[in-house]
Amino acid sequence: MDEHLSKIIICEKCGHKNKKSDTNCTQCGNPLHRDYYKGLWLRNVIITLGLFLLPFIILYFFVSSEATKHSENQVKQGLSYSIDVNALIIRSFLNERRTDLLSIAKSDIGHLDEINANTAFFQRFVTEKPWFDFIAIADTQGTVIFSTDTAKMKANIRDRNYFNESLKGAYHNSGIFYSDILDTTAMIISSPLFSKKDRIIGVIFASICLRTFYDLILELRIGQTSEIFLVDEQGVFLSSSRLGGKVLEERGHYKEDPNPHTKQKDILIHRDYRGENVICAYEKFDELHGYLVSEIDVEEALAPVIRLKNVMFSIFLIFGCILVVSSIVFSRQVTNVLKNLTHTLKVTLDDINEKKNVINTINVELRERLRDCESLSNQLRVSEEYIKNIIDSISSGLIAIDKNLCITYCNDFVKTFSAQDEVKINANVYDIFPILKKEEIKKQIDGIFLNKKPFRISKVPVGSDGKELILSIAGFPIMVMNDITGATLLINDITEQEQLHAQLADYEKLSALSQLALGAAHEINNPLLGITTYIELLLEEEKNVERKSRAKEVLDSAYRISETIRGLLNYARPTPPKFTKISLNKLISETLSFLHHQPLFKKVVIEKNLSDAVPQITADANQIRQVLTNIFINAAQSMPDGGKLTVVTRKVKFQELTEIEITDTGIGIPDEHLKKVFEPFFTTKKGGGTGLGLSISYSYVKNHSGEIAISSELEKGTRVTITLPIRQKATIKSEVIE
């Protein structure tokens, strides 16, 4: 019943039952479905126009803005160029006129009465240089006593600024002004007139021919309304403009606006004397007390932009009309097609609904299979991660490469051999791991792909980041269907193993040395005991002071031999130090005194700076003496051509510690050797030295709960700092070295 009702539709107008596939009622013709497409074409037209208008408006304003800027920049450049060219010409002209006037300012006359005798010279000067209207000379009272044009110049000029400035000894340019004497505009340049004795006897001045001067201002025109002219500091015209500006009567800017020419040089937009907006470039002329101005109407300057806007608007209007018509036609066609498609889809939808249950059943089965696949995928992912963790956890480097020697996989450990911060998959293995470029290794890797056989290099030295490494490398081919597709490289760092083997050999040497030391101690100590006993008896019986002193030195040396043997035995078979209270400064002085006579110290200058504030300390005197001796000898050996050995002692502030600082000016120690200097048997002395001196010293200082540090700079020297506690926890004997 429900299924039957779902396949019919009731007409809202007459109540007749129709098939769901019917579009109109079969009885009354009323549409059975709401017309969703009514007005669709109109909406499409509106949306299309909106989508067209928005980008066009944005484009219109953007192009207009950029075109305006570009056009303004071009005009400004043209105006600026016009100003620069004319400014150069005007300055050159004025400098030449100044030179002309100054050339005749120094006369060969002794008094003004002799001026008339030179009338022919001045007349010829004015004739040959047509840029002067006339040249005149006034005495120191301002009275014009000579002029090449007497009809124009007969008045007294005492109150004129150019006269007073030149009378003070300076050249002066009056600028362009209205002269009541000449009854016209004029530009006067003046200079003091000197006699034979370089004394000012008057003022010589000349009137620049303004017609010639104005002709210098070039019309570098960039438009019909462009013009170039001069104005004074108040903006009043000093030269006529092409569009009607009157000299000394009108201003170059609009009368109701403030003077726009206020800077040394600028480009701006303002209203000119006609009330038109203009683009103006100007530059100040201090010589003329005004500005050189070049202008063009904004309307003309931006005319190309306005034409561009009109063209764009016309194009928009044409295409807009075409678009409206096209949108209406296209929208109606699309609407009709959509109506037909909708009807067809409704019919098809009924069939789809019938098959929906079948699809749902299939979907349930697919979901179950998908869950099984996801479970299997998770298991594979876990297994892959597990295997990867195992590979990454091994302490060997693993690299997988293809036939092109590109990396397809590598574990974390092998990244320590990389020359780059990041190991990139598909990168060339030799680029990422340069250590494999070594001929011995590269030959074996390349051989895998030729021979399809594994290889093994048990030990090969390589350099990595400035360090020497010893590696063990093995390679294995990856075969698929009897064809090699790649290779796996296994890299082991056996540097520490080899170092341990070397140390083991050194320890075997040390064991042999211990046996030798024990035998030497037995063979040396017995005769030495007899020597010391004899000398001690000799000291008791000897009355001669000098002989007794020499005998005591021999006895001390014998004691040192005994202690040296004991030190060697202590390193091979260490014994606890014998702590006593000692004077550190005294011990240093005695050690240096003993060594100073050795040939090794012949060229060494020894400087001691032993602080009196250093108290007595608890220490084994023989061990500390041995430490000092080893360091002093090393310092002297680093200065074969001589140098300076400095020893400083001090008490560490606020701590129960003393400090010994030993500095030499020797060859220094390289950085890579500084870390190894305290290692047993480490030495840089070719064919000499056992490498035990600093090792024994380090051991003795540590026996005293102290610290020893070495810093060095190549070719500058080495500093050794020994820090010792003032008191030890061990039992203190009563012996004190004084």
Coordinates of C-alpha atoms in Angstrom, one line a residue, residues 185-673:
T185 CA 63.5 96.1 -16.1
A186 CA 67.2 95.4 -15.6
M187 CA 69.8 93.0 -14.2
I188 CA 72.9 94.8 -12.9
I189 CA 76.2 93.0 -12.0
S190 CA 78.8 95.0 -10.1
S191 CA 82.4 94.7 -8.8
P192 CA 84.8 96.9 -6.9
L193 CA 87.2 98.8 -9.2
F194 CA 90.8 98.4 -8.1
S195 CA 93.8 100.7 -8.8
K196 CA 97.3 99.7 -9.7
K197 CA 97.9 99.4 -5.9
D198 CA 94.9 97.1 -5.4
R199 CA 93.0 99.8 -3.7
I200 CA 89.2 100.2 -4.3
I201 CA 88.8 103.5 -6.1
G202 CA 85.2 103.0 -7.3
V203 CA 82.6 100.5 -8.5
I204 CA 82.3 99.2 -12.1
F205 CA 78.9 97.8 -13.0
A206 CA 77.2 96.5 -16.2
S207 CA 73.6 96.0 -17.3
I208 CA 72.9 92.5 -18.7
C209 CA 70.9 92.5 -21.9
L210 CA 67.7 90.9 -20.7
R211 CA 66.6 90.1 -24.3
T212 CA 69.8 88.0 -24.7
F213 CA 69.3 86.5 -21.2
Y214 CA 65.7 85.5 -21.9
D215 CA 66.7 83.9 -25.2
L216 CA 68.9 81.5 -23.2
I217 CA 65.9 79.9 -21.5
L218 CA 65.1 77.0 -23.8
E219 CA 61.6 75.9 -24.5
L220 CA 62.1 72.1 -24.0
R221 CA 58.4 71.7 -24.6
I222 CA 56.6 68.5 -23.6
G223 CA 53.1 69.9 -24.4
Q224 CA 51.0 72.7 -25.7
T225 CA 50.6 74.3 -22.3
S226 CA 54.2 73.8 -21.1
E227 CA 56.2 76.9 -20.3
I228 CA 59.4 77.9 -18.4
F229 CA 60.0 81.3 -16.7
L230 CA 61.7 83.0 -13.8
V231 CA 60.0 84.3 -10.6
D232 CA 61.4 86.2 -7.6
E233 CA 61.1 85.0 -4.0
Q234 CA 57.6 86.4 -3.7
G235 CA 56.5 84.6 -6.9
V236 CA 56.4 87.7 -9.2
F237 CA 57.4 87.1 -12.8
L238 CA 61.0 88.0 -13.6
S239 CA 60.6 86.8 -17.2
S240 CA 57.5 86.7 -19.4
S241 CA 55.6 83.4 -19.8
R242 CA 54.5 81.9 -23.1
L243 CA 50.8 81.9 -21.9
G244 CA 50.7 85.6 -20.9
G245 CA 52.4 86.2 -17.6
K246 CA 53.6 89.8 -17.3
V247 CA 57.1 90.7 -15.9
L248 CA 57.1 92.3 -12.5
E249 CA 53.3 92.7 -12.6
E250 CA 51.8 89.3 -12.0
R251 CA 52.7 86.3 -9.9
G252 CA 53.5 82.9 -11.3
H253 CA 50.9 81.3 -8.9
Y254 CA 47.2 81.9 -8.3
K255 CA 46.7 85.3 -6.5
E256 CA 44.6 83.8 -3.7
D257 CA 47.1 80.9 -3.0
P258 CA 50.3 81.1 -1.0
N259 CA 53.6 81.1 -2.8
P260 CA 54.3 77.4 -3.6
H261 CA 58.0 78.0 -4.3
T262 CA 59.5 77.5 -0.8
K263 CA 62.2 74.9 -1.2
Q264 CA 65.6 74.7 -2.9
K265 CA 64.2 72.3 -5.5
D266 CA 60.9 70.5 -5.8
I267 CA 58.1 69.1 -8.1
L268 CA 54.5 69.7 -7.1
I269 CA 51.0 70.5 -8.3
H270 CA 49.4 73.9 -7.7
R271 CA 47.2 76.5 -9.4
D272 CA 49.1 78.9 -11.7
Y273 CA 48.4 82.6 -12.4
R274 CA 45.5 81.6 -14.8
G275 CA 43.8 79.5 -12.1
E276 CA 44.7 76.2 -13.9
N277 CA 46.1 73.2 -12.0
V278 CA 49.6 72.6 -13.2
I279 CA 52.5 70.2 -12.6
C280 CA 55.4 72.4 -11.6
A281 CA 59.1 71.8 -11.3
Y282 CA 61.3 74.6 -9.9
E283 CA 64.8 75.3 -8.6
K284 CA 66.1 78.2 -6.6
F285 CA 68.6 80.6 -8.1
D286 CA 70.4 82.5 -5.3
E287 CA 72.3 84.6 -8.0
L288 CA 68.9 85.9 -9.3
H289 CA 67.2 86.0 -5.9
G290 CA 64.4 83.9 -7.4
Y291 CA 63.3 80.6 -8.9
L292 CA 63.5 78.9 -12.4
V293 CA 60.0 77.4 -13.0
S294 CA 58.8 74.8 -15.6
E295 CA 55.1 74.0 -15.7
I296 CA 52.4 72.1 -17.7
D297 CA 48.7 71.9 -17.3
V298 CA 47.6 68.8 -15.4
E299 CA 44.7 68.3 -17.9
E300 CA 47.2 68.1 -20.8
A301 CA 49.7 66.0 -18.8
L302 CA 47.0 63.4 -17.9
A303 CA 45.2 63.6 -21.4
P304 CA 46.6 60.1 -22.4
V305 CA 45.1 58.7 -19.1
I306 CA 41.7 60.2 -19.9
R307 CA 41.8 58.8 -23.4
L308 CA 42.7 55.4 -22.0
K309 CA 39.8 55.6 -19.5
N310 CA 37.4 56.5 -22.4
V311 CA 38.6 53.6 -24.5
M312 CA 38.3 51.2 -21.6
F313 CA 34.8 52.4 -20.8
S314 CA 33.8 52.1 -24.5
I315 CA 35.1 48.5 -24.6
F316 CA 33.3 47.7 -21.4
L317 CA 30.0 49.1 -22.8
I318 CA 30.3 47.1 -26.0
F319 CA 31.2 43.9 -24.3
G320 CA 28.7 44.5 -21.6
C321 CA 25.9 44.7 -24.1
I322 CA 27.1 41.6 -25.9
L323 CA 27.3 39.8 -22.6
V324 CA 23.8 40.8 -21.6
V325 CA 22.3 39.4 -24.8
S326 CA 24.4 36.3 -24.7
S327 CA 23.5 35.7 -21.1
I328 CA 19.8 35.9 -21.8
V329 CA 19.9 33.6 -24.7
F330 CA 22.3 31.1 -23.1
S331 CA 20.4 31.2 -19.7
R332 CA 17.1 30.3 -21.5
Q333 CA 18.7 27.5 -23.4
V334 CA 20.4 26.1 -20.2
T335 CA 17.1 26.4 -18.3
N336 CA 15.2 24.4 -20.9
V337 CA 17.9 21.8 -20.9
L338 CA 17.9 21.6 -17.1
K339 CA 14.1 21.1 -17.1
N340 CA 14.4 18.2 -19.5
L341 CA 17.3 16.7 -17.5
T342 CA 15.4 17.1 -14.2
H343 CA 12.4 15.2 -15.6
T344 CA 14.7 12.4 -16.8
L345 CA 16.6 12.4 -13.5
K346 CA 13.3 12.0 -11.6
V347 CA 12.4 8.9 -13.7
T348 CA 15.9 7.6 -13.2
L349 CA 15.8 8.2 -9.5
D350 CA 12.9 5.8 -9.1
D351 CA 15.1 3.1 -10.6
I352 CA 18.0 4.1 -8.3
N353 CA 15.8 3.8 -5.2
E354 CA 14.8 0.3 -6.2
K355 CA 18.5 -0.7 -6.5
K356 CA 19.4 1.1 -3.3
N357 CA 18.8 -1.9 -1.1
V358 CA 21.0 -4.0 -3.3
I359 CA 23.8 -1.4 -3.1
N360 CA 23.4 -1.1 0.7
T361 CA 23.9 -4.9 1.0
I362 CA 27.0 -4.6 -1.1
N363 CA 28.2 -1.6 1.0
V364 CA 27.9 -3.7 4.2
E365 CA 30.0 -6.4 2.7
L366 CA 32.5 -3.9 1.4
R367 CA 32.8 -2.3 4.9
E368 CA 33.5 -5.7 6.4
R369 CA 36.2 -6.4 3.8
L370 CA 37.6 -2.8 4.3
R371 CA 37.9 -3.5 8.1
D372 CA 39.8 -6.7 7.3
C373 CA 42.1 -4.7 4.9
E374 CA 42.7 -2.0 7.5
S375 CA 43.5 -4.6 10.2
L376 CA 46.0 -6.3 7.8
S377 CA 47.4 -2.9 6.9
N378 CA 47.9 -2.0 10.6
Q379 CA 49.6 -5.4 11.1
L380 CA 51.9 -4.7 8.2
R381 CA 52.6 -1.1 9.4
V382 CA 53.5 -2.4 12.9
S383 CA 55.7 -5.1 11.4
E384 CA 57.4 -2.5 9.2
E385 CA 57.9 -0.2 12.1
Y386 CA 59.2 -3.1 14.3
I387 CA 61.8 -4.1 11.6
K388 CA 62.8 -0.4 11.1
N389 CA 63.3 0.1 14.8
I390 CA 65.5 -3.1 14.9
I391 CA 67.6 -1.8 12.0
D392 CA 67.9 1.7 13.5
S393 CA 68.9 0.2 16.9
I394 CA 71.9 -1.6 15.6
S395 CA 75.2 0.1 16.1
S396 CA 76.2 -0.4 12.4
G397 CA 75.4 1.9 9.5
L398 CA 73.1 0.4 6.9
I399 CA 72.6 1.9 3.4
A400 CA 70.4 0.5 0.6
I401 CA 71.2 1.7 -2.9
D402 CA 69.8 1.1 -6.4
K403 CA 71.6 0.4 -9.7
N404 CA 72.1 4.2 -10.2
L405 CA 73.9 4.4 -6.8
C406 CA 71.0 6.4 -5.4
I407 CA 70.0 5.9 -1.7
T408 CA 66.7 4.1 -1.2
Y409 CA 67.0 3.6 2.5
C410 CA 69.4 4.2 5.4
N411 CA 69.2 3.7 9.2
D412 CA 69.8 6.4 11.8
F413 CA 73.3 5.3 12.8
V414 CA 74.8 5.7 9.3
K415 CA 73.8 9.4 9.3
T416 CA 76.8 10.1 11.6
F417 CA 79.0 9.5 8.5
S418 CA 77.0 11.9 6.3
A419 CA 78.6 15.1 5.0
Q420 CA 75.2 16.9 5.1
D421 CA 72.7 17.7 7.8
E422 CA 70.0 15.7 6.2
V423 CA 70.2 12.4 4.3
K424 CA 68.0 12.7 1.2
I425 CA 66.4 9.6 -0.3
N426 CA 67.3 9.2 -4.1
A427 CA 70.4 11.3 -3.6
N428 CA 73.7 9.9 -4.9
V429 CA 75.4 7.8 -2.2
Y430 CA 78.9 9.4 -2.9
D431 CA 77.5 12.9 -2.5
I432 CA 75.9 12.2 0.9
F433 CA 78.7 9.9 2.1
P434 CA 82.1 11.2 0.7
I435 CA 84.0 8.7 2.8
L436 CA 82.8 6.0 0.3
K437 CA 84.6 7.8 -2.6
K438 CA 87.9 6.4 -1.4
E439 CA 89.3 4.3 -4.3
E440 CA 89.5 1.1 -2.3
I441 CA 85.8 1.3 -1.2
K442 CA 84.4 2.7 -4.4
K443 CA 86.0 -0.1 -6.5
Q444 CA 84.3 -2.7 -4.3
I445 CA 80.9 -1.0 -4.4
D446 CA 81.0 -0.7 -8.2
G447 CA 82.1 -4.3 -8.4
I448 CA 78.9 -5.6 -6.7
F449 CA 76.9 -4.6 -9.8
L450 CA 79.4 -6.2 -12.1
N451 CA 80.2 -9.4 -10.3
K452 CA 76.9 -9.8 -8.3
K453 CA 79.0 -11.0 -5.4
P454 CA 79.3 -9.6 -1.8
F455 CA 82.5 -8.0 -0.5
R456 CA 84.1 -7.2 2.8
I457 CA 86.8 -4.7 3.8
S458 CA 87.9 -5.6 7.3
K459 CA 89.8 -2.3 8.0
V460 CA 90.1 0.9 6.0
P461 CA 91.1 4.3 7.3
V462 CA 89.0 7.3 6.1
G463 CA 88.7 11.0 7.0
S464 CA 85.4 12.5 8.2
D465 CA 84.9 16.1 9.4
G466 CA 88.6 16.4 10.1
K467 CA 88.7 13.2 12.1
E468 CA 90.5 10.0 11.2
L469 CA 88.1 7.0 11.4
I470 CA 88.8 3.3 10.8
L471 CA 85.8 1.5 9.2
S472 CA 84.8 -2.1 8.4
I473 CA 82.6 -2.2 5.3
A474 CA 80.6 -5.0 3.8
G475 CA 78.4 -5.0 0.7
F476 CA 75.7 -7.5 -0.4
P477 CA 73.8 -7.6 -3.7
I478 CA 70.0 -7.5 -3.8
M479 CA 68.7 -10.1 -6.3
V480 CA 65.3 -10.2 -7.8
M481 CA 64.5 -12.9 -10.4
N482 CA 68.3 -13.6 -10.8
D483 CA 68.8 -10.0 -11.6
I484 CA 70.6 -7.4 -9.4
T485 CA 68.4 -4.5 -8.5
G486 CA 70.5 -2.8 -5.8
A487 CA 72.9 -3.4 -3.0
T488 CA 73.1 -3.1 0.8
L489 CA 76.1 -1.6 2.5
L490 CA 77.0 -2.4 6.1
I491 CA 79.4 0.1 7.8
N492 CA 81.0 -0.5 11.2
D493 CA 83.1 2.1 13.0
I494 CA 86.0 0.2 14.5
T495 CA 88.0 3.2 15.4
E496 CA 87.7 2.6 19.2
Q497 CA 88.5 -1.0 18.8
E498 CA 91.7 -0.2 17.0
Q499 CA 92.5 2.4 19.6
L500 CA 91.9 -0.2 22.3
H501 CA 94.3 -2.5 20.5
A502 CA 96.9 0.2 20.3
Q503 CA 96.4 1.0 24.0
L504 CA 96.7 -2.7 24.8
A505 CA 100.0 -2.7 23.1
D506 CA 101.0 0.4 25.1
Y507 CA 99.9 -1.3 28.3
E508 CA 102.1 -4.3 27.4
K509 CA 105.0 -1.8 26.9
L510 CA 104.1 -0.4 30.3
S511 CA 104.1 -3.8 31.9
A512 CA 107.6 -4.5 30.4
L513 CA 108.6 -1.0 31.6
S514 CA 107.4 -1.9 35.1
Q515 CA 109.5 -5.0 35.2
L516 CA 112.4 -3.0 33.8
A517 CA 111.8 -0.3 36.5
L518 CA 111.8 -2.9 39.3
G519 CA 115.1 -4.3 38.1
A520 CA 116.6 -0.8 37.6
A521 CA 115.4 0.2 41.0
H522 CA 117.1 -2.8 42.6
E523 CA 120.4 -2.3 40.6
I524 CA 120.5 1.5 41.1
N525 CA 119.1 1.8 44.7
N526 CA 121.7 -0.6 46.2
P527 CA 124.8 1.3 45.0
L528 CA 123.0 4.6 45.5
L529 CA 122.4 3.7 49.1
G530 CA 126.1 3.2 49.6
I531 CA 126.9 6.5 47.9
T532 CA 124.4 8.5 50.1
T533 CA 125.6 6.7 53.3
Y534 CA 129.2 7.6 52.5
I535 CA 128.3 11.3 51.7
E536 CA 126.3 11.6 54.9
L537 CA 129.3 10.3 56.9
L538 CA 131.5 12.7 54.9
L539 CA 129.2 15.6 55.8
E540 CA 129.4 14.8 59.5
E541 CA 133.3 14.7 59.4
E542 CA 134.0 17.4 56.9
K543 CA 134.9 20.8 58.5
N544 CA 135.5 22.8 55.3
V545 CA 132.4 24.8 54.5
E546 CA 132.8 24.9 50.7
R547 CA 133.5 21.1 50.5
K548 CA 130.6 20.4 52.8
S549 CA 128.3 22.5 50.6
R550 CA 129.4 20.7 47.4
A551 CA 128.9 17.3 49.2
K552 CA 125.4 18.4 50.2
E553 CA 124.6 19.2 46.5
V554 CA 125.8 15.7 45.5
L555 CA 123.7 14.2 48.2
D556 CA 120.6 16.2 47.1
S557 CA 121.2 14.9 43.5
A558 CA 121.5 11.4 44.7
Y559 CA 118.2 11.8 46.6
R560 CA 116.6 13.1 43.3
I561 CA 117.8 10.0 41.5
S562 CA 116.2 7.9 44.1
E563 CA 113.0 9.9 43.9
T564 CA 113.0 9.6 40.0
I565 CA 113.3 5.9 40.3
R566 CA 110.5 5.9 42.8
G567 CA 108.3 8.1 40.5
L568 CA 108.8 5.6 37.6
L569 CA 107.8 2.8 40.0
N570 CA 104.8 4.8 41.2
Y571 CA 103.5 5.2 37.7
A572 CA 103.9 1.5 37.0
R573 CA 102.9 0.6 40.6
P574 CA 101.4 3.7 42.2
T575 CA 101.9 4.4 45.9
P576 CA 100.1 6.9 48.1
P577 CA 101.8 10.4 48.3
K578 CA 103.7 11.3 51.5
F579 CA 102.2 14.6 52.6
T580 CA 104.2 17.2 54.5
K581 CA 104.0 20.9 54.9
I582 CA 106.0 22.6 52.2
S583 CA 106.8 26.1 50.9
L584 CA 105.6 26.1 47.3
N585 CA 107.6 29.2 46.3
K586 CA 110.8 27.6 47.7
L587 CA 110.2 24.3 45.9
I588 CA 109.7 26.2 42.6
S589 CA 112.9 28.2 43.1
E590 CA 114.9 25.1 43.9
T591 CA 113.6 23.2 40.9
L592 CA 114.3 26.1 38.5
S593 CA 117.8 26.6 40.1
F594 CA 118.6 22.9 39.5
L595 CA 117.3 23.0 35.9
H596 CA 118.8 26.4 35.0
H597 CA 122.3 24.9 34.6
Q598 CA 121.0 22.2 32.1
P599 CA 122.0 22.8 28.4
L600 CA 118.3 22.7 27.5
F601 CA 117.7 25.9 29.4
K602 CA 120.7 27.8 28.0
K603 CA 118.7 30.1 25.8
V604 CA 115.6 30.3 28.0
V605 CA 115.0 33.5 30.1
I606 CA 113.3 32.6 33.4
E607 CA 111.0 35.1 35.1
K608 CA 109.5 34.3 38.5
N609 CA 106.6 36.2 40.1
L610 CA 106.1 34.3 43.3
S611 CA 103.5 35.8 45.6
D612 CA 104.3 36.2 49.3
A613 CA 100.7 35.6 50.0
V614 CA 100.9 32.0 49.1
P615 CA 100.9 30.0 52.4
Q616 CA 102.6 26.7 53.1
I617 CA 100.6 23.8 51.6
T618 CA 100.2 20.1 52.5
A619 CA 101.8 18.1 49.6
D620 CA 104.3 15.4 48.6
A621 CA 107.4 17.5 47.9
N622 CA 108.9 15.0 45.5
Q623 CA 105.8 14.4 43.5
I624 CA 105.2 18.2 43.1
R625 CA 108.9 18.7 42.2
Q626 CA 108.5 16.0 39.6
V627 CA 105.4 17.7 38.2
L628 CA 107.2 21.0 37.9
T629 CA 110.3 19.4 36.4
N630 CA 108.2 17.7 33.7
I631 CA 106.4 20.9 32.8
F632 CA 109.5 23.1 32.9
I633 CA 111.4 20.6 30.6
N634 CA 108.4 20.5 28.1
A635 CA 108.4 24.3 28.1
A636 CA 112.1 24.5 27.3
Q637 CA 111.8 21.8 24.6
S638 CA 109.1 24.0 22.9
M639 CA 111.6 26.9 22.7
P640 CA 114.7 25.4 20.9
D641 CA 115.7 28.8 19.7
G642 CA 115.2 30.4 23.0
G643 CA 112.3 32.2 24.7
K644 CA 110.8 33.2 27.9
L645 CA 109.5 31.0 30.7
T646 CA 107.3 32.7 33.3
V647 CA 106.2 31.2 36.6
V648 CA 103.5 32.9 38.7
T649 CA 102.1 31.7 42.0
R650 CA 99.0 33.1 43.8
K651 CA 96.4 32.3 46.4
V652 CA 92.9 31.9 45.0
K653 CA 90.6 34.5 46.5
F654 CA 88.0 33.3 48.9
Q655 CA 89.1 29.6 48.5
E656 CA 91.5 27.3 50.3
L657 CA 93.5 26.9 47.0
T658 CA 96.8 27.9 45.5
E659 CA 97.6 28.3 41.9
I660 CA 100.7 27.9 39.8
E661 CA 100.7 29.4 36.3
I662 CA 103.6 28.4 34.0
T663 CA 103.7 30.2 30.6
D664 CA 106.2 29.8 27.7
T665 CA 106.6 31.5 24.4
G666 CA 107.2 28.3 22.5
I667 CA 105.7 26.8 19.3
G668 CA 102.4 25.9 21.0
I669 CA 100.3 22.8 20.8
P670 CA 97.7 22.1 18.0
D671 CA 94.0 21.8 19.1
E672 CA 93.8 18.2 18.0
H673 CA 96.7 17.3 20.4

